Coordinates of C-alpha atoms in Angstrom, one line a residue:
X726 CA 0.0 0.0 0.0
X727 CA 1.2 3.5 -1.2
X728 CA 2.1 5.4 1.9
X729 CA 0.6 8.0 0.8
X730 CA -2.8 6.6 0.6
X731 CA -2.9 4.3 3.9
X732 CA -5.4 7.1 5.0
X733 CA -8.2 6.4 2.9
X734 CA -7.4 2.9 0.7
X735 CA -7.1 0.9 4.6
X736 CA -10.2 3.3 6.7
X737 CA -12.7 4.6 4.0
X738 CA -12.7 1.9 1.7
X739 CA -14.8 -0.8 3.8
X740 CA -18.3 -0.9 4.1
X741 CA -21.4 0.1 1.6
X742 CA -21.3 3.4 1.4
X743 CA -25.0 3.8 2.7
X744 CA -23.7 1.9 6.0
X745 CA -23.3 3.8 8.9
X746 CA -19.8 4.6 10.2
X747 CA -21.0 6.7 13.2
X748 CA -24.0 6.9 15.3
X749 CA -23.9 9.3 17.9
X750 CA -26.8 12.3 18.0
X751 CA -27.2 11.4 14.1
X752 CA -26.1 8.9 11.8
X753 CA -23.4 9.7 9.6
X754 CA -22.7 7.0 6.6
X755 CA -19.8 5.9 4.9
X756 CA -20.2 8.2 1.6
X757 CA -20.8 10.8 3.6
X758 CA -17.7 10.5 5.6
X759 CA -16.0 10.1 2.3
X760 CA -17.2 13.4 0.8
X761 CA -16.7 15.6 4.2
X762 CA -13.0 14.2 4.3
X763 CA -12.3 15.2 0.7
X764 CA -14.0 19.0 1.3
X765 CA -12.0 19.3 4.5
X766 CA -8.9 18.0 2.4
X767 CA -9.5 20.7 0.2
X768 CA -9.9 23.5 2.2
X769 CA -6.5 22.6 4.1
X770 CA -4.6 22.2 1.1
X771 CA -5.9 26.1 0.0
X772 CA -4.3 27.0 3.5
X773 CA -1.1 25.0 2.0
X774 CA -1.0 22.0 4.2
X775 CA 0.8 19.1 2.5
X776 CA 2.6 16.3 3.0
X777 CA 5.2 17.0 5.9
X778 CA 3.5 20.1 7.4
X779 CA 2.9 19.8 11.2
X780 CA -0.4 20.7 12.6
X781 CA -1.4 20.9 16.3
X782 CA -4.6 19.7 16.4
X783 CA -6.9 20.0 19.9
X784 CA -10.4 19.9 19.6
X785 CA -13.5 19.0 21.9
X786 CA -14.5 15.2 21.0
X787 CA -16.7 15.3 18.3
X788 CA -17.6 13.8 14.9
X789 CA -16.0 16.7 13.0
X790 CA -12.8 16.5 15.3
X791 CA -12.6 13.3 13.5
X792 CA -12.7 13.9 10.1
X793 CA -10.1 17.0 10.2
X794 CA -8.4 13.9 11.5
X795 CA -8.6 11.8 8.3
X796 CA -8.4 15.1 6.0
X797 CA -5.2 15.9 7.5
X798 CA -3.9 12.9 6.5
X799 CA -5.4 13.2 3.4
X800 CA -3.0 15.7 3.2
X801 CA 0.3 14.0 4.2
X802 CA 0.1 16.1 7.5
X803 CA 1.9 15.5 10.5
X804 CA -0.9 15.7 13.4
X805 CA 0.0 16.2 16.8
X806 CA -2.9 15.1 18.5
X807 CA -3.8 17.2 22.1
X808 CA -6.5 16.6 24.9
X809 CA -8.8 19.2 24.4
X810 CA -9.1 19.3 28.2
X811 CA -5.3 20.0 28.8
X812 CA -4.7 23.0 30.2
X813 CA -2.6 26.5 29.2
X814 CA 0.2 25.2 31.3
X815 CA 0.1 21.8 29.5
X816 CA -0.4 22.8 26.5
X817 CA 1.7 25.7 25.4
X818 CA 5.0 23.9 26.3
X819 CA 4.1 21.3 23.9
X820 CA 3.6 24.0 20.9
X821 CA 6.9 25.7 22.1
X822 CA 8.7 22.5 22.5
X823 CA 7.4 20.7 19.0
X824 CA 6.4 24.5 16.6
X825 CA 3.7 23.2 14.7
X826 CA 3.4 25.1 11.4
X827 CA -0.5 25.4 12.0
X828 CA -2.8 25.0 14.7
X829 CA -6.6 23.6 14.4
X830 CA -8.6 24.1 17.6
X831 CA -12.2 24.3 18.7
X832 CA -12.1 27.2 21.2
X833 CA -14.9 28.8 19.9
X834 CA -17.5 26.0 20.8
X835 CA -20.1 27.2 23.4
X836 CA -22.2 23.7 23.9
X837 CA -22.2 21.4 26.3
X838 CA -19.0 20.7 28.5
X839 CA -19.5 17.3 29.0
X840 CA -20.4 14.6 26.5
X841 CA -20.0 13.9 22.5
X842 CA -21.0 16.8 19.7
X843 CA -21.7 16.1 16.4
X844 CA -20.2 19.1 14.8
X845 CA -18.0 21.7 16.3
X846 CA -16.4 25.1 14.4
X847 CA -12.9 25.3 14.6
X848 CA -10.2 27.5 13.5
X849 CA -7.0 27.2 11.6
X850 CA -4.1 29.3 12.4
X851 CA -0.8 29.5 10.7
X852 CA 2.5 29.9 12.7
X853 CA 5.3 31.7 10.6
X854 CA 7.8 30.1 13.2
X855 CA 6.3 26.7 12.9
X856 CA 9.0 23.9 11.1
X857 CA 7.9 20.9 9.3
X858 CA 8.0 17.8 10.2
X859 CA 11.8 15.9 10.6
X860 CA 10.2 12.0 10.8
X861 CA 8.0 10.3 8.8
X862 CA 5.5 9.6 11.8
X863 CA 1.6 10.6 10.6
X864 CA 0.2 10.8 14.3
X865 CA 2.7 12.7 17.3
X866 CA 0.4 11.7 20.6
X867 CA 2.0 12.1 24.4
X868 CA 2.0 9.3 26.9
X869 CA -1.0 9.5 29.8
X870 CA 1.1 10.7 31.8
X871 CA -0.1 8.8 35.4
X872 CA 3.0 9.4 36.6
X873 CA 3.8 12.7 35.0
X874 CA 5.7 14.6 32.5
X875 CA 4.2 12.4 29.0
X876 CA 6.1 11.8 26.4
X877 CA 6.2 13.0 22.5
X878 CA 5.7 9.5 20.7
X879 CA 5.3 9.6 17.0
X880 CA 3.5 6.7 15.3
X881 CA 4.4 5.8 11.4
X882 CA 1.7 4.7 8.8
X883 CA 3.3 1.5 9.2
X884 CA 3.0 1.1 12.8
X885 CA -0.9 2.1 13.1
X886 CA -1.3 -0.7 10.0
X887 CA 0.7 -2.9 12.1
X888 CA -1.5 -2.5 14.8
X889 CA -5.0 -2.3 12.6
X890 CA -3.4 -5.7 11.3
X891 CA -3.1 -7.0 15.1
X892 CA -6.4 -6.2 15.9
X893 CA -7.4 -8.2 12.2
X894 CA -6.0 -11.8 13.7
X895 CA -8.7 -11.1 16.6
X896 CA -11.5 -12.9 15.5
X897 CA -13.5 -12.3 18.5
X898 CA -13.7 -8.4 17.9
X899 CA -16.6 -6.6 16.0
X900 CA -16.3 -7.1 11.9
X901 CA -18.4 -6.1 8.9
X902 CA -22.2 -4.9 9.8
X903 CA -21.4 -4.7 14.0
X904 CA -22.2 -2.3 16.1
X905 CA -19.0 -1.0 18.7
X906 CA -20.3 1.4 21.3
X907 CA -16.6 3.2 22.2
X908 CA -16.3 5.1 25.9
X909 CA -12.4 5.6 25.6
X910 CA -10.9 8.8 24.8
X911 CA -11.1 9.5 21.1
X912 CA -7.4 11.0 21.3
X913 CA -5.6 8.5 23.3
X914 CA -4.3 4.9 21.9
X915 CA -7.7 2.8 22.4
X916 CA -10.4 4.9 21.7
X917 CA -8.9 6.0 18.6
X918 CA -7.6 2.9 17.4
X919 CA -9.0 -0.1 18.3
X920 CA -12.3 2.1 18.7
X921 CA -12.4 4.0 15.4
X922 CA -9.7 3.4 13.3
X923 CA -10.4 -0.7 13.5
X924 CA -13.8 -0.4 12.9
X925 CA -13.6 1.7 9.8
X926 CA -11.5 -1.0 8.4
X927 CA -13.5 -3.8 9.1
X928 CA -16.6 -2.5 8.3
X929 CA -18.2 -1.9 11.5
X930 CA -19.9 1.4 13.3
X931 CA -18.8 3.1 16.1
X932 CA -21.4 4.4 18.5
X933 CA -20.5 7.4 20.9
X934 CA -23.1 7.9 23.2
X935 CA -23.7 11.9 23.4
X936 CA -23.5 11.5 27.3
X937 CA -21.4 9.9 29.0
X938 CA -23.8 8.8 32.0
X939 CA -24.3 5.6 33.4
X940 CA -28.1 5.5 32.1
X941 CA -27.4 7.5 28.4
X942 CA -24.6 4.6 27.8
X943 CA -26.8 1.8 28.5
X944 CA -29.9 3.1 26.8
X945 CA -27.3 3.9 23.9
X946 CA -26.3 0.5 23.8
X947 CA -29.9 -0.8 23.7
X948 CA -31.0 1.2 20.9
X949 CA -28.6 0.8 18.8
X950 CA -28.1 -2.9 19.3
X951 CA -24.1 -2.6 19.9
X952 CA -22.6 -6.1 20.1
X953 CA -19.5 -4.6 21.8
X954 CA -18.8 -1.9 24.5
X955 CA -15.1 -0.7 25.0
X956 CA -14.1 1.5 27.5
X957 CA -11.6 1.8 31.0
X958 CA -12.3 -0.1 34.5
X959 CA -13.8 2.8 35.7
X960 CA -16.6 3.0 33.0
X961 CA -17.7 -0.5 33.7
X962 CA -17.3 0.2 37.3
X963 CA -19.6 2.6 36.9
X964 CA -21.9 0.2 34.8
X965 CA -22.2 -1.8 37.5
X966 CA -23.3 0.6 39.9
X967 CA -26.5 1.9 37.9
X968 CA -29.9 0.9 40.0
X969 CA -31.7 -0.3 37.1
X970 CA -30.2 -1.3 33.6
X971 CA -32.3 -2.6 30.6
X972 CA -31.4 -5.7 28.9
X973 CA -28.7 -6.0 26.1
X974 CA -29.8 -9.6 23.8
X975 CA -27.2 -8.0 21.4
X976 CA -24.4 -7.8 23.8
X977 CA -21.8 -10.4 23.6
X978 CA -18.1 -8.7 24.4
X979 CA -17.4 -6.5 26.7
X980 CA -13.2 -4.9 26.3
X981 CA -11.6 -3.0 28.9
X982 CA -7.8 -1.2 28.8
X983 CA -5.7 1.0 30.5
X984 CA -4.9 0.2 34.0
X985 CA -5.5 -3.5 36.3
X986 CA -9.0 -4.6 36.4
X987 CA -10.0 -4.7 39.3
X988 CA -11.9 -8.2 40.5
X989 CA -15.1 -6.7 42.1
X990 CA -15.6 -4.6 38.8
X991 CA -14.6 -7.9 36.8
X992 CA -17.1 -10.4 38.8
X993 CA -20.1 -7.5 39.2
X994 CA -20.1 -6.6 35.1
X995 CA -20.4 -10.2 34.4
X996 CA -23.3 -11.1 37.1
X997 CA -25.2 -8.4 35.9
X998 CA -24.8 -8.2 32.1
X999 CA -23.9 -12.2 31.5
X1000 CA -20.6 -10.9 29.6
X1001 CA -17.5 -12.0 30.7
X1002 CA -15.1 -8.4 30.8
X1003 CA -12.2 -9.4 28.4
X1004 CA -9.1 -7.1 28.5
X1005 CA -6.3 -5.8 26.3
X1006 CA -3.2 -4.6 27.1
X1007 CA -1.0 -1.8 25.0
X1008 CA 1.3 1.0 25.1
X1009 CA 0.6 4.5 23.5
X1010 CA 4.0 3.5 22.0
X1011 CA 2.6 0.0 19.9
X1012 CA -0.9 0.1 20.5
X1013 CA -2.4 -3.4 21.1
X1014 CA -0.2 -5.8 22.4
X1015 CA -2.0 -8.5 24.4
X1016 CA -5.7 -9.7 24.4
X1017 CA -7.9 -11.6 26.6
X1018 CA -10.9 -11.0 24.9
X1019 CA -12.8 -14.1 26.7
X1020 CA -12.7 -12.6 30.0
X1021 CA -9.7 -14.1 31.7
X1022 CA -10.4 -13.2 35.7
X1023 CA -8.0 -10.6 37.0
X1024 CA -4.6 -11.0 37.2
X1025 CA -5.0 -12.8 34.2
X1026 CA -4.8 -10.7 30.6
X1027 CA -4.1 -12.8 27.9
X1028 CA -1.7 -13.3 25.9
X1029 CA 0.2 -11.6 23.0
X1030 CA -1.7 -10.8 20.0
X1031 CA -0.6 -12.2 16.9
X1032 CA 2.5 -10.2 15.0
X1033 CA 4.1 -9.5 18.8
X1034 CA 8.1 -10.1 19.7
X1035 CA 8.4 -9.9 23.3
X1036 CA 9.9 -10.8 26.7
X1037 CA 9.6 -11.0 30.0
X1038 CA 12.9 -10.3 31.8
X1039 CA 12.9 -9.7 35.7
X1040 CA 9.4 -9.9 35.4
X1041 CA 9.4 -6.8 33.1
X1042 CA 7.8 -6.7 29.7
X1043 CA 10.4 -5.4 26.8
X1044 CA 8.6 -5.2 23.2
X1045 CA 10.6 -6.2 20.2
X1046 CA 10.6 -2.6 17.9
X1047 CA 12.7 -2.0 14.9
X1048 CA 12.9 2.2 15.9
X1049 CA 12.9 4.2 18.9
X1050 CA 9.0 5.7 19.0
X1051 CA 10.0 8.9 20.6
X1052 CA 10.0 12.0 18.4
X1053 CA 13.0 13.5 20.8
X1054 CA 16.6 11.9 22.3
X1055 CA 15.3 12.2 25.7
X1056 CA 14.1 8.4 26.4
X1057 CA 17.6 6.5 26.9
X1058 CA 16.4 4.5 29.7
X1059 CA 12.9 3.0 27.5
X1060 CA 14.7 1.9 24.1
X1061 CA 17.8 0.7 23.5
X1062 CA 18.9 -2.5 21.2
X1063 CA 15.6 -3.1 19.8
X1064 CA 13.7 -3.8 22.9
X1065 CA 11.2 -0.7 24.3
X1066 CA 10.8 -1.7 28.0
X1067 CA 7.5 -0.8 29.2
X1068 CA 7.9 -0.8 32.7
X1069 CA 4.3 -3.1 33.6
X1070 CA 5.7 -6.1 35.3
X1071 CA 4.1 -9.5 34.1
X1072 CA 4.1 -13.3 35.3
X1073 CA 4.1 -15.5 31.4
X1074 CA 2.3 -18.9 31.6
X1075 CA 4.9 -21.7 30.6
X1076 CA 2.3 -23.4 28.9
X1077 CA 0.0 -21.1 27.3
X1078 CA 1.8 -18.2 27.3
X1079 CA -0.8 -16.3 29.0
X1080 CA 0.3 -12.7 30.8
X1081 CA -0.8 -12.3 34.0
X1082 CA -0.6 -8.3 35.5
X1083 CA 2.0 -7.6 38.3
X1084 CA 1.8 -3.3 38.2
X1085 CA 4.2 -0.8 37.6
X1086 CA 8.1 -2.1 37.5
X1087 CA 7.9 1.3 39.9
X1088 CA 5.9 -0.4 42.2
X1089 CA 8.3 -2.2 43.1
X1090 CA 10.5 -0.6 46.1
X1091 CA 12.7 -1.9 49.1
X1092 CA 12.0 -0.9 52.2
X1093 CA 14.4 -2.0 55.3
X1094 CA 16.1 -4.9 53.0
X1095 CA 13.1 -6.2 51.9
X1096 CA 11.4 -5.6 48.5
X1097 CA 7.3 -4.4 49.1
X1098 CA 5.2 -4.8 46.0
X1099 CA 2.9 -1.4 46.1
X1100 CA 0.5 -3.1 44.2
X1101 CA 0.1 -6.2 46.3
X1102 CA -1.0 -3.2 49.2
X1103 CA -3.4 -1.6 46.7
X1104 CA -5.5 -5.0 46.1
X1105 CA -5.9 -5.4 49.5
X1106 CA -7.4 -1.6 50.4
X1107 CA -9.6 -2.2 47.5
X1108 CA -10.9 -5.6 49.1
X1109 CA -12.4 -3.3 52.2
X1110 CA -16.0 -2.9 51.3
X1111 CA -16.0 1.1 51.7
X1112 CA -13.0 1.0 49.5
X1113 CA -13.8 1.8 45.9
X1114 CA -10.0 2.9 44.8
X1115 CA -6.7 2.6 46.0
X1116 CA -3.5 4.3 45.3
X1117 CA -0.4 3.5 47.0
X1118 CA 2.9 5.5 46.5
X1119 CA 6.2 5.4 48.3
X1120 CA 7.7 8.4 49.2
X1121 CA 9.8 8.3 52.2
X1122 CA 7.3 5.8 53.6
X1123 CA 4.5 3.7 52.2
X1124 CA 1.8 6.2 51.3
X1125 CA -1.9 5.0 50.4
X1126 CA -4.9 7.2 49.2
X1127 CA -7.9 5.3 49.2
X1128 CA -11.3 6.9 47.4
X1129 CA -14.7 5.5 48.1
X1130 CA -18.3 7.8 49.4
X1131 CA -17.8 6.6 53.0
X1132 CA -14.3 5.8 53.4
X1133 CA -13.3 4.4 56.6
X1134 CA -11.1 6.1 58.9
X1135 CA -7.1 5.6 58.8
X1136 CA -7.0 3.1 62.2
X1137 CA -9.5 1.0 59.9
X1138 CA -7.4 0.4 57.6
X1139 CA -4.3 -0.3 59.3
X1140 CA -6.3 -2.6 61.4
X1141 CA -7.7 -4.4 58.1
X1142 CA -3.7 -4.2 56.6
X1143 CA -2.1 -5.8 59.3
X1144 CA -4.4 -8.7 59.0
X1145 CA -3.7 -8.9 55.5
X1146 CA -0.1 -7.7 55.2
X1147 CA 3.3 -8.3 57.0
X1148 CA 4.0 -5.4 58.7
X1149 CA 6.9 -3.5 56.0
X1150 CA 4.0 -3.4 53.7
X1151 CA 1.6 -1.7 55.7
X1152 CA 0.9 2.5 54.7
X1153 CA 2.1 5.2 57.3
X1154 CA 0.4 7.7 56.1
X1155 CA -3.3 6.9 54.7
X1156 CA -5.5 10.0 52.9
X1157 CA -9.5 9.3 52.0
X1158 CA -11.6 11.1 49.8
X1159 CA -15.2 10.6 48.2
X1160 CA -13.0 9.8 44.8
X1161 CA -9.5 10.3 43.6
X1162 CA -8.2 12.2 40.4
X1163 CA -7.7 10.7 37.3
X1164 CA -5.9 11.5 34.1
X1165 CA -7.3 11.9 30.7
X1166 CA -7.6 8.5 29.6
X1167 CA -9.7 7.6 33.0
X1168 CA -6.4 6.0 34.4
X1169 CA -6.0 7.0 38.1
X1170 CA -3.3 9.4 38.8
X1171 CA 0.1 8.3 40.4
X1172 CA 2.0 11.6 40.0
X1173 CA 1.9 12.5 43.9
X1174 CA 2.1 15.7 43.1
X1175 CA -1.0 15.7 41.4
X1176 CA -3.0 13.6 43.6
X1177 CA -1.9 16.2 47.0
X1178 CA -3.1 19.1 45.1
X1179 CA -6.4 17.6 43.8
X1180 CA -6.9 16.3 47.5
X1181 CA -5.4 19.7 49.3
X1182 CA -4.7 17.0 52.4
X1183 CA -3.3 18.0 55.7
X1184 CA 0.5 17.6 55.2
X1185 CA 1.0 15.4 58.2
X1186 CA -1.4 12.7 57.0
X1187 CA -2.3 10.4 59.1
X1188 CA 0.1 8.3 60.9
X1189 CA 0.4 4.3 61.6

């Protein structure tokens, strides 16, 4: 396939063109798509984008967000792809840092703050200082960031086909005619790929509810007869915590991403909807790199996906890549001889080869001589029934933030740790709150930092 084409010959092509690709408020189909891509095309190229040019692109999640997607790539652009909810400080350091030749945003848009639009105006903005692009990656996005500063990854037509080709040897996933109602982030690595991206090429529809509330998603998913609902653990946590949900005869998979399942979550979302949760495991780096789409229970993923070279050393997964992913030198310690480390620690299955989830390589930290997994500590706050969420950090000493609408007090939960835990491993300092902040993905937030200023806590916390 002509690189210049990937675009439109692997996403556009699929499908009658009466079919919808998109329901969401409306119904858009695939012509239609086709014809909107090509005007936008057109209208980018008269403000001389072409292949190579670099364009900054942050707009509020929407239909139209998506095609300038597509039409930029129409165009041979570079798109460096931006949470529309970032902030000044967060974003203006990326446009100084990477200087995008133009700029697309929605800033203008006065609708609803919350939630999916249909169409959205947006401006384009040229930056006389801007410099074109110096790799040929299509799609710059920036790492969640759950433990804080992201970083610039830049993804290749090749490596997005790859990964659509990855998703292909899946044969459990939505194809031709299927309905996949998507709840990820449209900007971050599952939403936008296994979400949208796969489905254009195989022929499916993606359904974004227009709200994102418990009730809207699952009346969504009933009236449109989705086969398939993506999203993060806290989405289906949050399915499973509705009073009243209608039946689903259509649903038959249910794919979650991002961070550990937790069991409750896993064992609720099958008793009440009769689909197992499957799970997939990636990097904003790769994409898709493992699959358990039959619902393995928590630890248990899966394992690799077809077209995967990997290893598991010191319990560490390392990923087989033929190039650094990161647009700038300043990664030494995540790529190095062909082998991007991903820092998620994994147990392998001698037999079957299935992965089963450890955490964070940093969760992983000695304390006195003796090594404490932080993860292991986080399982067992979240097995207290007031407990809804756990983070647990080490700094200094064993730190543990715990979310949930009545959570206990700190001598609880010491007295339910040391039943649980040998006594290195129990928190020293413990902070509650009716919830704890998350990222932009929906992963919860490890930068400590971040968490103490969300949660403005008394600076002592309380002490074991």
């Amino acid at each position: 396939m002509e690189k210049a084409s990937w675009w439109g010959t692997s996403l556009l092509e699929a499908g009658a063109d009466r079919y919808p690709w998109v329901i969401s408020r409306t119904e858009e189909s695939r012509s239609e798509l086709r014809s909107a891509v090509a005007g936008l095309g057109r209208a980018f190229a008269d403000h001389g984008m072409g292949p190579g040019s670099t364009v900054l692109l942050r707009m509020r999640p929407s239909l139209t967000c998506l095609r300038v997607l597509l039409a930029l790539w129409s165009r041979g652009a570079q798109v460096i792809l931006v949470d529309f909810r970032s902030s000044g400080a967060e974003y203006q350091p990326l446009v100084d840092l990477l200087r995008p030749q133009y700029t697309i945003d929605s800033d203008a848009y006065t609708g609803p703050a919350t939630g999916l639009a249909d169409e959205v105006p947006f401006r384009v903005r040229s930056r006389p200082t801007g410099v074109p692009a110096t790799s040929d990656a299509c799609l710059v996005q920036f790492s969640s960031g759950s433990t804080g500063r992201p970083k610039v990854i830049g993804r290749t037509p090749q490596s997005l086909l790859a990964e659509l080709g990855r998703h292909a040897a899946l044969a459990e996933l939505p194809g031709a005619g299927d309905r996949v109602l998507v709840l990820n982030s449209l900007v971050h690595t599952m939403g936008l790929v296994t979400g949208v991206l796969y489905a254009l090429q195989a022929g499916a529809t993606v359904v974004l509810p227009p709200a994102p509330t418990p009730s809207d998603v699952l009346e969504t998913a009933r009236r449109t007869g989705a086969v398939a609902i993506y999203g993060v653990p806290a989405h289906f946590e949050l399915l499973t915590r509705t009073a009243q949900a209608p039946p689903l005869p259509a649903l038959r998979l249910a794919v979650t991403g991002g961070e550990r399942l937790p069991v409750d979550v896993y064992e609720e979302f099958h008793r009440r909807y009769g689909v197992p949760l499957g799970q997939v495991y990636g990097v904003t780096e790769t994409g898709l790199l493992a699959a358990g789409l039959h619902g393995p229970r928590p630890p248990a993923l899966g394992a690799l996906v077809p077209g995967v070279e990997a290893k598991v050393v010191d319990q560490e997964l390392h990923v087989r890549l033929d190039r650094s992913p990161y647009l700038l030198d300043d990664q030494p310690d995540r790529y190095a001889d062909g082998w991007l480390r991903t820092f998620d620690r994994f147990t392998a299955d001698d037999t079957s080869g299935e992965l089963s989830i450890l955490g964070r390589a940093d969760s992983l930290v000695t304390i006195g001589g003796l090594k404490v997994d932080l993860a292991e500590v986080e399982t067992v706050l979240r097995q207290h029934p007031a407990v809804r969420e756990a983070v647990v950090l080490h700094h200094e000493v064993i730190e543990a933030y715990v979310g949930g609408e009545t959570a206990p007090e700190p001598g609880e939960l010491i007295a339910w740790c040391r039943e649980r835990l040998s006594a290195v491993k129990i928190p020293k300092r413990f902070l509650a709150a009716p919830a704890l902040p998350r990222n932009k993905t929906g992963k919860l937030s490890r930068d400590r930092s971040a968490i103490r200023s969300a949660l403005c806590p008394d600076p002592g916390g309380a002490t074991q």
